[in-house]
Short mmCIF file of C-alpha atoms in Angstrom, two decimals:
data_model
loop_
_atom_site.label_atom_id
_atom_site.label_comp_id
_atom_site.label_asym_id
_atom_site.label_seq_id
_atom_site.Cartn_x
_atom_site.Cartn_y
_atom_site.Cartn_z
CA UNK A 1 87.27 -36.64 -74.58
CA UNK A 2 86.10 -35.76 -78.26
CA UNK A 3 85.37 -32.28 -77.29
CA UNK A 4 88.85 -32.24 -75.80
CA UNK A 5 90.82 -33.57 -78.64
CA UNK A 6 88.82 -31.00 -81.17
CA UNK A 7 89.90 -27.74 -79.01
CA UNK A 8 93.63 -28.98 -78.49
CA UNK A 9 93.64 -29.28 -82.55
CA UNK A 10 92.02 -25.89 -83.02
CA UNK A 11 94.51 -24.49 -80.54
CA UNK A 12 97.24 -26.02 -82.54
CA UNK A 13 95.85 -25.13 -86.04
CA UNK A 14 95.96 -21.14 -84.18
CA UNK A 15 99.24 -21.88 -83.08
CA UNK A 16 100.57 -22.75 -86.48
CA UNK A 17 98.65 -19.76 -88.46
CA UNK A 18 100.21 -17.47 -86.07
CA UNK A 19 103.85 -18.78 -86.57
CA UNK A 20 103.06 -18.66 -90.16
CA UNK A 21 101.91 -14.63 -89.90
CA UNK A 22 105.05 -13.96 -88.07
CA UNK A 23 107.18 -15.97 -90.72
CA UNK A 24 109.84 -13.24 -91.67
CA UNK A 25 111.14 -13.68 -95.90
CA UNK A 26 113.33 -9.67 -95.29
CA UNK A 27 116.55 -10.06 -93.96
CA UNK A 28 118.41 -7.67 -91.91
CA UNK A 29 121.56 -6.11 -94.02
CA UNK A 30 124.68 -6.86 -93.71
CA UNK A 31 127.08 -4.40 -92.12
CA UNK A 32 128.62 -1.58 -93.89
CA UNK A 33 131.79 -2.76 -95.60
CA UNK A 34 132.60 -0.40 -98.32
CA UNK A 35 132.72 3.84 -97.92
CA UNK A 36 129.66 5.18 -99.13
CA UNK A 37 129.48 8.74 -101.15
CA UNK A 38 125.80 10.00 -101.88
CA UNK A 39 125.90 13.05 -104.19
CA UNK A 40 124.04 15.63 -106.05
CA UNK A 41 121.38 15.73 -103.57
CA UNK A 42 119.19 18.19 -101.68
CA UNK A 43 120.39 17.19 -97.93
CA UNK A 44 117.86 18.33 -95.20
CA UNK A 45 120.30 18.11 -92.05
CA UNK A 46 117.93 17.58 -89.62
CA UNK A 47 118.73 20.40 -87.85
CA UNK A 48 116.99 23.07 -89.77
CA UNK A 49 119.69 23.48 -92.41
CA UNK A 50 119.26 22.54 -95.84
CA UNK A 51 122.77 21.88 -98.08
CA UNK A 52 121.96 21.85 -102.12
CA UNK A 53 123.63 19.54 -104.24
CA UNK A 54 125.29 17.82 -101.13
CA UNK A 55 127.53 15.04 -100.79
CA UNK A 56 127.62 12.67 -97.55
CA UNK A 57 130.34 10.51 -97.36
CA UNK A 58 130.10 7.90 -94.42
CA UNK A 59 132.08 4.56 -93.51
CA UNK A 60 131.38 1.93 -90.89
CA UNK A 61 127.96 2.96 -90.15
CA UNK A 62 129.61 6.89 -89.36
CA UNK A 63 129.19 9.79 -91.31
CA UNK A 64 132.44 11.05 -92.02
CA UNK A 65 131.99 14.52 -93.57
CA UNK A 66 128.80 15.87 -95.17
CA UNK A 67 129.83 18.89 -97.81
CA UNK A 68 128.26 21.44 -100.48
CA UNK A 69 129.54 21.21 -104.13
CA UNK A 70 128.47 17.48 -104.88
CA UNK A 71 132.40 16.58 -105.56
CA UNK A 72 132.83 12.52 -105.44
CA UNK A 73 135.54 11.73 -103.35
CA UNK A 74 138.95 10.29 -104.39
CA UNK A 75 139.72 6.38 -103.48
CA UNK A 76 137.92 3.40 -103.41
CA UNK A 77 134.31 4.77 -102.34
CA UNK A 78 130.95 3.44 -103.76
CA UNK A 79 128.79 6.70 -105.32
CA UNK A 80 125.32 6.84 -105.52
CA UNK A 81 124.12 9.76 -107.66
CA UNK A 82 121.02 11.18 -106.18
CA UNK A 83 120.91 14.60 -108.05
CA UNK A 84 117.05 16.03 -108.05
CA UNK A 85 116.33 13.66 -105.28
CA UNK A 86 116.42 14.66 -101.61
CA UNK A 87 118.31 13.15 -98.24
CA UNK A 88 116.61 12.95 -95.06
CA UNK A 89 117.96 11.55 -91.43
CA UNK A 90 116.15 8.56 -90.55
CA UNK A 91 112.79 9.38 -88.85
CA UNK A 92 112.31 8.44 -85.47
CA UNK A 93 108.49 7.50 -84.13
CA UNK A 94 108.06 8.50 -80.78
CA UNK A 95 105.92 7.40 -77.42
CA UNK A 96 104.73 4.04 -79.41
CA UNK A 97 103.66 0.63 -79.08
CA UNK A 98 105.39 -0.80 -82.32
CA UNK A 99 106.93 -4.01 -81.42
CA UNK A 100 104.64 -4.60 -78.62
CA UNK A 101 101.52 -5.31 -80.79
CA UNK A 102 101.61 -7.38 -83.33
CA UNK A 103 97.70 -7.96 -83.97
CA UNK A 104 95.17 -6.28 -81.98
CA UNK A 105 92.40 -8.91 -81.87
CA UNK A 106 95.18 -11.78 -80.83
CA UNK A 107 95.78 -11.61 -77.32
CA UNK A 108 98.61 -13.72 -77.54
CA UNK A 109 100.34 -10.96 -79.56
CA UNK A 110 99.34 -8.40 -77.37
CA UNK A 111 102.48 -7.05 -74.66
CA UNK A 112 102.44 -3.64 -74.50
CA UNK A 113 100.58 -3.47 -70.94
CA UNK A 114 101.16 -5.24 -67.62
CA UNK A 115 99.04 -5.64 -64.69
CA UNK A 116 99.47 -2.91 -61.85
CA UNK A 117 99.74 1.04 -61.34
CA UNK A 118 103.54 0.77 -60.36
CA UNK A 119 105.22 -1.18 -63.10
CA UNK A 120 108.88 0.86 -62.88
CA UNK A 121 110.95 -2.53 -63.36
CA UNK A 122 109.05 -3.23 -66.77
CA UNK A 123 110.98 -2.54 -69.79
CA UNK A 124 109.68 -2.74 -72.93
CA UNK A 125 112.92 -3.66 -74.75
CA UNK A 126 112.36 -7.39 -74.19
CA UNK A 127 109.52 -7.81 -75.60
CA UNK A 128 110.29 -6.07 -78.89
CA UNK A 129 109.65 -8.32 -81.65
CA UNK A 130 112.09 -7.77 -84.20
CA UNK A 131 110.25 -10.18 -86.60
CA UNK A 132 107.20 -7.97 -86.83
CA UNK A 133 105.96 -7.52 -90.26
CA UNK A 134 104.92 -3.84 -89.64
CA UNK A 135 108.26 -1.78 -89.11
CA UNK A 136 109.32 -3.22 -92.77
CA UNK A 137 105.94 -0.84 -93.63
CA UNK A 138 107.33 1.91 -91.86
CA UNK A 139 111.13 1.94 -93.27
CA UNK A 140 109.56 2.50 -96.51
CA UNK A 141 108.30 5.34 -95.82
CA UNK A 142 111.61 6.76 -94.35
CA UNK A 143 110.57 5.85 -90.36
CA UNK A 144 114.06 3.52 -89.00
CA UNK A 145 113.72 4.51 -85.86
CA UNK A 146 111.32 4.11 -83.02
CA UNK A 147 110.75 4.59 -79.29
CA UNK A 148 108.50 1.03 -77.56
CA UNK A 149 107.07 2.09 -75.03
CA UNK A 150 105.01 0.35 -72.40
CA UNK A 151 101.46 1.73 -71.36
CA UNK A 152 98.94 1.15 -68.36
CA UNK A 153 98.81 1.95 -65.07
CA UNK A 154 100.58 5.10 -63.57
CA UNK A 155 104.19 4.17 -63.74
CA UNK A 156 104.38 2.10 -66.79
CA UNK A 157 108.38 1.36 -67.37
CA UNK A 158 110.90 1.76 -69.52
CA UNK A 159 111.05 2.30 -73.09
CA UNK A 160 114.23 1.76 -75.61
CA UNK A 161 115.20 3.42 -78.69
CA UNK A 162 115.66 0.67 -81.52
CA UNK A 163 116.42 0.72 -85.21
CA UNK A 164 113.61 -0.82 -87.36
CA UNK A 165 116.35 -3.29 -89.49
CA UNK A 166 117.52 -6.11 -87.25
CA UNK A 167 117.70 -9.84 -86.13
CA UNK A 168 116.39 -9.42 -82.28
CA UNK A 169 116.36 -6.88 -80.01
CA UNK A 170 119.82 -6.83 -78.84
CA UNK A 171 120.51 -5.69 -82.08
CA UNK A 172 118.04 -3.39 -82.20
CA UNK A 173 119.01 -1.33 -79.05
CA UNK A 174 120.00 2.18 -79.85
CA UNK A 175 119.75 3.05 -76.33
CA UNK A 176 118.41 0.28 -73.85
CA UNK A 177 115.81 2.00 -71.08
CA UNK A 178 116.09 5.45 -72.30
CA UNK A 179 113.11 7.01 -70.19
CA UNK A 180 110.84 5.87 -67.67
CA UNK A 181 106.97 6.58 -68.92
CA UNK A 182 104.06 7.56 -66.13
CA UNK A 183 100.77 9.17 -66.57
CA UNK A 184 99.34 11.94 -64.06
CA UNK A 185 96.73 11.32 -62.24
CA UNK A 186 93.65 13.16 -63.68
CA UNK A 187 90.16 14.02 -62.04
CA UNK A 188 87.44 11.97 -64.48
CA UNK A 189 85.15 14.84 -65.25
CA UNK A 190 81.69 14.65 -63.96
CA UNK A 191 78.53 14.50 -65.71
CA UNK A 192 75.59 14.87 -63.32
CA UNK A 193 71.75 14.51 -64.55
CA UNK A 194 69.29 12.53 -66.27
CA UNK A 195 71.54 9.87 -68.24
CA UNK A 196 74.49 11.78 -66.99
CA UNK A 197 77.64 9.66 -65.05
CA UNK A 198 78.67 10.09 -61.30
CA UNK A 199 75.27 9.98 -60.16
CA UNK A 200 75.03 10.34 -56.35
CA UNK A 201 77.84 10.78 -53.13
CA UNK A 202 79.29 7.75 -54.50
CA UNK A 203 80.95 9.44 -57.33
CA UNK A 204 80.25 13.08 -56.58
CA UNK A 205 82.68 15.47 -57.85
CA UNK A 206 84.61 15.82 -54.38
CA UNK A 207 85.21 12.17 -53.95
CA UNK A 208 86.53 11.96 -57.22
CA UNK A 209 89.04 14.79 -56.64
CA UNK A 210 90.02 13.31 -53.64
CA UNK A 211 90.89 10.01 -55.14
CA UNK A 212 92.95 11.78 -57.40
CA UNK A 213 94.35 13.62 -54.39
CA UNK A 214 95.18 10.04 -52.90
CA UNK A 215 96.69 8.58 -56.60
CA UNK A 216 99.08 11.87 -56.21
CA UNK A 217 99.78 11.53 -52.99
CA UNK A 218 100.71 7.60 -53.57
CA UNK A 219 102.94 8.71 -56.33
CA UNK A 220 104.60 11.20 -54.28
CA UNK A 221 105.05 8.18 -51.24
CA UNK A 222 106.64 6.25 -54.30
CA UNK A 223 109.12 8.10 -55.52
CA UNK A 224 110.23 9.30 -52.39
CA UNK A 225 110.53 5.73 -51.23
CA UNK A 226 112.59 5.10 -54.52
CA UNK A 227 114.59 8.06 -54.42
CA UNK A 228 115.46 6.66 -50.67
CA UNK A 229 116.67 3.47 -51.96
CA UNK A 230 118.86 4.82 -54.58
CA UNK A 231 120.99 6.86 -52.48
CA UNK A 232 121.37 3.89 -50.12
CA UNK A 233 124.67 1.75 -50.61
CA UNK A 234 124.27 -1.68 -51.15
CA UNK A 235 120.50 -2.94 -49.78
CA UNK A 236 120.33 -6.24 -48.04
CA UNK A 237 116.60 -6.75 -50.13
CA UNK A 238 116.65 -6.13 -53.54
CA UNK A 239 113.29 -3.89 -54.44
CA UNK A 240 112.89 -4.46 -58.67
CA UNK A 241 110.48 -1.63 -58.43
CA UNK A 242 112.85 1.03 -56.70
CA UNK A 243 116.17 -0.55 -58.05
CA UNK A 244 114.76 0.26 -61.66
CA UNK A 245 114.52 4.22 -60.72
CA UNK A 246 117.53 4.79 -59.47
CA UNK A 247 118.68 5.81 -63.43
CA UNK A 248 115.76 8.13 -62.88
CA UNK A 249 117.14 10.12 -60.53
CA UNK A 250 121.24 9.97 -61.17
CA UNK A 251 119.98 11.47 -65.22
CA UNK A 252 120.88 8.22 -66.71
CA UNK A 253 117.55 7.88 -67.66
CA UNK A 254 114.90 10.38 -68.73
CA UNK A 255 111.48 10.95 -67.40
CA UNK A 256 108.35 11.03 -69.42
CA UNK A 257 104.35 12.57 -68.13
CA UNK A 258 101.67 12.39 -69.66
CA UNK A 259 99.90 15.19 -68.67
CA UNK A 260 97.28 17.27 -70.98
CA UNK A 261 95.62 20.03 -69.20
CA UNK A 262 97.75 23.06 -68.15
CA UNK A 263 97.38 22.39 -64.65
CA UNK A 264 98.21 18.73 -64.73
CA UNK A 265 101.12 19.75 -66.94
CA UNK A 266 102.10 22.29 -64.17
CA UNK A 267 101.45 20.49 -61.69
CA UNK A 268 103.61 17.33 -63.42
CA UNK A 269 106.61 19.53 -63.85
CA UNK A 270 106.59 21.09 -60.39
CA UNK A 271 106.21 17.55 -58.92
CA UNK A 272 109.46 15.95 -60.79
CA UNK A 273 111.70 19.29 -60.16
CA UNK A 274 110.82 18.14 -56.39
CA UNK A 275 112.92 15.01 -56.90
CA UNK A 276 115.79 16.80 -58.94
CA UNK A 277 114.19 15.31 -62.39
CA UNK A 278 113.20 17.81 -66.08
CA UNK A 279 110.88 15.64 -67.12
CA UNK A 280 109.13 15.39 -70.82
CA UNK A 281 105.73 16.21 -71.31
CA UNK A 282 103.77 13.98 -73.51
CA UNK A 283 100.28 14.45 -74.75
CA UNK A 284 100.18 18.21 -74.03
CA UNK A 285 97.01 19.44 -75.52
CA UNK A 286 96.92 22.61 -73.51
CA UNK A 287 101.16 23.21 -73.41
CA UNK A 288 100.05 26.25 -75.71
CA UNK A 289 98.27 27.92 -72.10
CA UNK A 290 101.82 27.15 -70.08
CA UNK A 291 104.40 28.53 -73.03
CA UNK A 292 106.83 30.43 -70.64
CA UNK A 293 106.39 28.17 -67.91
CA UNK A 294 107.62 25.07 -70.02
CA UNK A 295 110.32 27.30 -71.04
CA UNK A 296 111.36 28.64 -67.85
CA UNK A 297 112.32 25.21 -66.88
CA UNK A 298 113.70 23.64 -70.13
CA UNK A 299 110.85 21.10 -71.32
CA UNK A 300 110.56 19.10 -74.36
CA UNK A 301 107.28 18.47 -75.39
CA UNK A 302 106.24 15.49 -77.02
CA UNK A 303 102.58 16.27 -78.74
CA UNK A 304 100.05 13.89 -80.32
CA UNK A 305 99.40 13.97 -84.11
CA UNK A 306 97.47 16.80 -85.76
CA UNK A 307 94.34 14.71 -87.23
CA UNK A 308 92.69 14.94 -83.96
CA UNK A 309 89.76 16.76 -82.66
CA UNK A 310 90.54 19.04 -79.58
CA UNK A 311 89.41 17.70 -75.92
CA UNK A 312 86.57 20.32 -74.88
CA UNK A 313 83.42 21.62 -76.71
CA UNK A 314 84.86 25.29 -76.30
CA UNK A 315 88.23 25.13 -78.14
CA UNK A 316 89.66 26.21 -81.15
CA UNK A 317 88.73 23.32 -83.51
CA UNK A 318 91.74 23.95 -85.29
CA UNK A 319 94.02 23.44 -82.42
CA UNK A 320 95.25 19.87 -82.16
CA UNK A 321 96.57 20.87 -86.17
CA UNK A 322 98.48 24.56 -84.74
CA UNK A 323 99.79 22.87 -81.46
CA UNK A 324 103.21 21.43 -82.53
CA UNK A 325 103.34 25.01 -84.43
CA UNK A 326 102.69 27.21 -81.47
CA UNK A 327 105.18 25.28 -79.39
CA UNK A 328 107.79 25.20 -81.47
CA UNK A 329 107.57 29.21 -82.79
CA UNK A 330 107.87 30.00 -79.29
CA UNK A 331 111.28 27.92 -78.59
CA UNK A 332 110.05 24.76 -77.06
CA UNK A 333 111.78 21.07 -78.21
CA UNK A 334 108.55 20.11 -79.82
CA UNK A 335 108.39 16.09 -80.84
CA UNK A 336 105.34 15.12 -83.12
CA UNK A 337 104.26 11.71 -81.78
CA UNK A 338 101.14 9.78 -83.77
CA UNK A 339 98.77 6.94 -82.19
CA UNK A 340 98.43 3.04 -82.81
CA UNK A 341 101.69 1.30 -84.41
CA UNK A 342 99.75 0.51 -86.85
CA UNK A 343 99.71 4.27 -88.22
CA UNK A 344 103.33 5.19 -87.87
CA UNK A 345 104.00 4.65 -91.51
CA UNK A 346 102.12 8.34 -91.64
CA UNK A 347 104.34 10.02 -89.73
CA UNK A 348 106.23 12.30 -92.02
CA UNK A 349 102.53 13.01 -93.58
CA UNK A 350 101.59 14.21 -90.13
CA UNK A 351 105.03 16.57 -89.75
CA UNK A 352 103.68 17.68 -93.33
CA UNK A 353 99.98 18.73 -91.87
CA UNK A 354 101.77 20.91 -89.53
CA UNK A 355 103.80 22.81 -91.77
CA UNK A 356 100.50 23.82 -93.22
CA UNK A 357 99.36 25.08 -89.77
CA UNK A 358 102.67 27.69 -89.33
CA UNK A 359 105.92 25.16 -88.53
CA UNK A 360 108.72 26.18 -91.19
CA UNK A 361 108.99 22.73 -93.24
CA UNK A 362 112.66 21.77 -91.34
CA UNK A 363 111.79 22.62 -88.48
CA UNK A 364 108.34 20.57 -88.81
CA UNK A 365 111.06 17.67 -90.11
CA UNK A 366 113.28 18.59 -86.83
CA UNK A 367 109.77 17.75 -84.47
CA UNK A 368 110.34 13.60 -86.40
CA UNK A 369 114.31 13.45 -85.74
CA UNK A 370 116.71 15.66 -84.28
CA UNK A 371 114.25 17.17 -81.60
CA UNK A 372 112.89 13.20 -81.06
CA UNK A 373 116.37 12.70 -80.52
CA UNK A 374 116.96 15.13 -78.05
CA UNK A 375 113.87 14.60 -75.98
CA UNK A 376 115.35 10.52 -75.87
CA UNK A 377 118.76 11.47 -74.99
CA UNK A 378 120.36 10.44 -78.05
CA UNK A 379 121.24 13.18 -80.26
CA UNK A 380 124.80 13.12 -79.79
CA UNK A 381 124.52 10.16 -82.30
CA UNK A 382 121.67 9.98 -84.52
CA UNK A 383 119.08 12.31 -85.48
CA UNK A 384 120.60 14.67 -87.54
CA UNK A 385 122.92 14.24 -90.90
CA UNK A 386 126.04 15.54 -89.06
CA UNK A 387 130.00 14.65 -89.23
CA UNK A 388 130.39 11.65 -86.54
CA UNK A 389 126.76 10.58 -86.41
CA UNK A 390 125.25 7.37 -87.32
CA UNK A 391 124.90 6.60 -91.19
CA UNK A 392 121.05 6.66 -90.50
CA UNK A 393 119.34 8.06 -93.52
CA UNK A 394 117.38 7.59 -96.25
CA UNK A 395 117.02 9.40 -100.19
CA UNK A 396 113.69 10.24 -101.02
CA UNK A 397 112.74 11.32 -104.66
CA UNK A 398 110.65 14.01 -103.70
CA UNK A 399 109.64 16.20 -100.47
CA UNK A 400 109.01 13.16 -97.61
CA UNK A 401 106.72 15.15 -95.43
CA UNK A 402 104.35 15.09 -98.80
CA UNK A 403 102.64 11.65 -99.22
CA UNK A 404 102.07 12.71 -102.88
CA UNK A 405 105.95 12.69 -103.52
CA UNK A 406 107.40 11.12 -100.64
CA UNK A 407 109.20 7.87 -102.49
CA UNK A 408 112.11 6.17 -100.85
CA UNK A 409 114.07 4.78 -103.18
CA UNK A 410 117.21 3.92 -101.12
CA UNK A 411 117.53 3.83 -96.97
CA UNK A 412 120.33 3.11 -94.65
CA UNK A 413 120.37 2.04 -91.14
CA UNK A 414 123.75 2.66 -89.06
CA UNK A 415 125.86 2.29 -92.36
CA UNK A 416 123.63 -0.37 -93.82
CA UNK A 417 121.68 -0.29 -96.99
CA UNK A 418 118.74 -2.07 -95.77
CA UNK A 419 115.91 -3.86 -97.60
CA UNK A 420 113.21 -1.82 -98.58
CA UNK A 421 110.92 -4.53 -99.49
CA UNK A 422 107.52 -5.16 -96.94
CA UNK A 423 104.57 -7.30 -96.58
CA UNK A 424 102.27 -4.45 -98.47
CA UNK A 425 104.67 -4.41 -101.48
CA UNK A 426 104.53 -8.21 -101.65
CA UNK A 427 100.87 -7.61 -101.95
CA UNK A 428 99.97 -5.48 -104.20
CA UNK A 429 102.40 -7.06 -106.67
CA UNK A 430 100.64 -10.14 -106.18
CA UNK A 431 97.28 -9.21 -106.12
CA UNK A 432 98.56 -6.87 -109.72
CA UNK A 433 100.30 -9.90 -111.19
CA UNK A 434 96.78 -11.80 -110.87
CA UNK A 435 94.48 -9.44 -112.16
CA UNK A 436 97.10 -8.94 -115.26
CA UNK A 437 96.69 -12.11 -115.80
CA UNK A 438 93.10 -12.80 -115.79
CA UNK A 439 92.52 -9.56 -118.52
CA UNK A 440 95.63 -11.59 -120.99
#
């Protein structure tokens, strides 16, 4: 009974440090009541197209014109003078978990992943936790966008675009289920010998290409099963699994692989232009060997972050930093994508590595908005600083793809100056404050 007592008491003492680690003290802004003029400063459009000495005027959460000449506008308009500082869209962090994990070694914070290889009907919207601590880390450094996206298994579910400055997830939605996220099934390499793995017929190179034959040829019996439902009218038995791909397959919702050799990537591609579907390509460490075949049938590429080491003992070691470079020289809609939520924050630094590996600097800026956009199906809104678009930007003092300069001083979400305050911040000023103190 004693023992019993002590571990419902150290559950509850967990239970209450938790809710005290997820204890939010940043408010979401207010909406946008007042027009907005920014002027004087270097605007980088997003698109590749740089204005000097700019001025964006924008009004409920819109952008209503974005000019040269740095003129403030006549009426009853707010201006904030940003001459010598720069204007960037609002960054968007693709293919991540953010939201999904709030602490790594606290399974209870942990849902990101479900149970399953055929998880269609998950989406990852719901369990987006707007009172996270670590997207207020990431707005600072100009990131107000991301993309949640479920993992595991081979179809994982659907992600959501949401804005990093909000009260729950409703508000959060940019676009709810924007693309459905699988992985292609891939042949584990074999390593015979002394210490080696697969010894013996049990895992013998030709078994374990024909159980990836068998994954492929599942995945093929599922979609065709789904793509069978979806045309049907009105089914007497509602099937969660197949009912969540019909937006799949009527374009409503995009399609994203992960596939990283060029013939998975090939072999991805040719697979979903069987069911009518251009899928994305995520991952893509070899898309540099497939160039004109990606761009013979219109794919956007979204590729992992340059601070990596390449796959196989034979590559250029330089490769993982030239990818997103390569790509995007050659005409592809390139998105720069980085791992673990918990790095996002370095996002522009990583768009900034690549521009030092032969991407033009807005174009490397493009790969973290406007192209992100694209690839997610929402650039008819966001992504770019552009008449009619969200009022989602932020003013930098210095070059934001540079971590030695990047400093946002102002940022606004959808119209809304948002709070630029964060759990690191709170920190350091604390932890300065004592020290201070202890030398007086």
């Amino acid at each position: 009974m004693q023992t019993n007592i002590k571990y419902l008491l150290g559950l509850a003492l967990s239970a209450s440090s938790l809710m005290c680690f997820a204890q939010a003290n940043i408010s979401p802004a207010k909406k946008q009541t007042k027009t907005i003029a920014i002027t004087g400063a270097t605007v980088h459009v997003g698109n590749g197209t740089v204005i000097e000495n700019g001025t964006i005027l924008f009004g409920n959460g819109k952008i209503i014109s974005v000019t040269a000449g740095g003129q403030v506008p006549q009426g009853d308009v707010m201006n904030i003078n940003a001459s010598g500082k720069h204007i960037y869209p609002g960054l968007i962090a693709a293919t991540t978990n953010l939201g999904l994990i709030e602490t790594e070694s606290i399974k209870a914070t942990l849902d990101y992943q479900e149970i399953g290889d055929y998880n269609s009907h998950i989406r990852s919207i719901v369990a987006y936790n707007t009172d996270s601590k670590v997207p207020a880390t990431l707005r600072s450094n100009g990131i107000l966008m991301a993309q949640p996206t479920p993992q595991g298994g081979t179809v994982s579910g659907s992600s959501s675009v949401v804005q990093l400055d909000a009260w729950n997830w409703e508000d959060a939605a940019v676009k709810t289920d924007d693309a459905m996220h699988m992985t292609w099934p891939v042949t584990p390499r074999f390593r015979g010998g002394f210490g080696g793995f697969g010894r013996g017929p049990a895992t013998s190179p030709e078994l374990l290409n024909e159980r990836t034959q068998a994954a492929i040829s599942q995945l093929n019996s599922f979609f065709a099963e789904a793509k069978a439902y979806s045309e049907m009218g009105k089914p007497e038995v509602i099937n969660n699994r197949f009912d969540a791909m019909k937006k799949v397959f009527s374009g409503a919702e995009k399609l994203f692989i992960a596939a990283e050799s060029q013939k998975d990537i090939v072999a991805a591609v040719n697979f979903a232009k069987k069911f009518g579907i251009t899928p994305v390509i995520t991952g893509a460490d070899e898309a540099y060997l497939v160039i004109d075949f990606l761009k013979d049938n219109n794919i956007s590429v979204v590729v992992k972050q340059p601070h990596a080491l390449p796959n196989n003992n034979d590559d250029d070691v330089n490769m993982p930093y030239k990818n997103a470079a390569v790509l995007a020289n050659a005409g592809l809609n390139v998105v720069l994508s980085i791992d673990g939520y918990w790095q996002q924050r370095n996002l522009p630094f990583m768009a900034g590595t690549v521009t030092a590996w032969g991407l033009d600097k807005e174009k490397a800026l493009s790969t973290i908005t406007l192209n992100a956009a694209k690839a997610m199906g929402i650039d008819k809104t966001t992504g770019s600083i552009e008449t009619g678009k969200d009022a989602t930007l932020f003013i930098s003092a210095g070059d934001a793809l540079d971590m030695r300069t990047n400093k946002v001083e102002q940022a606004f979400i959808q119209g809304r100056d948002i709070n630029l305050d964060n759990l690191h911040k709170q920190l350091d000023k604390k932890f300065s404050d004592k020290y201070t103190a202890e030398k007086k």
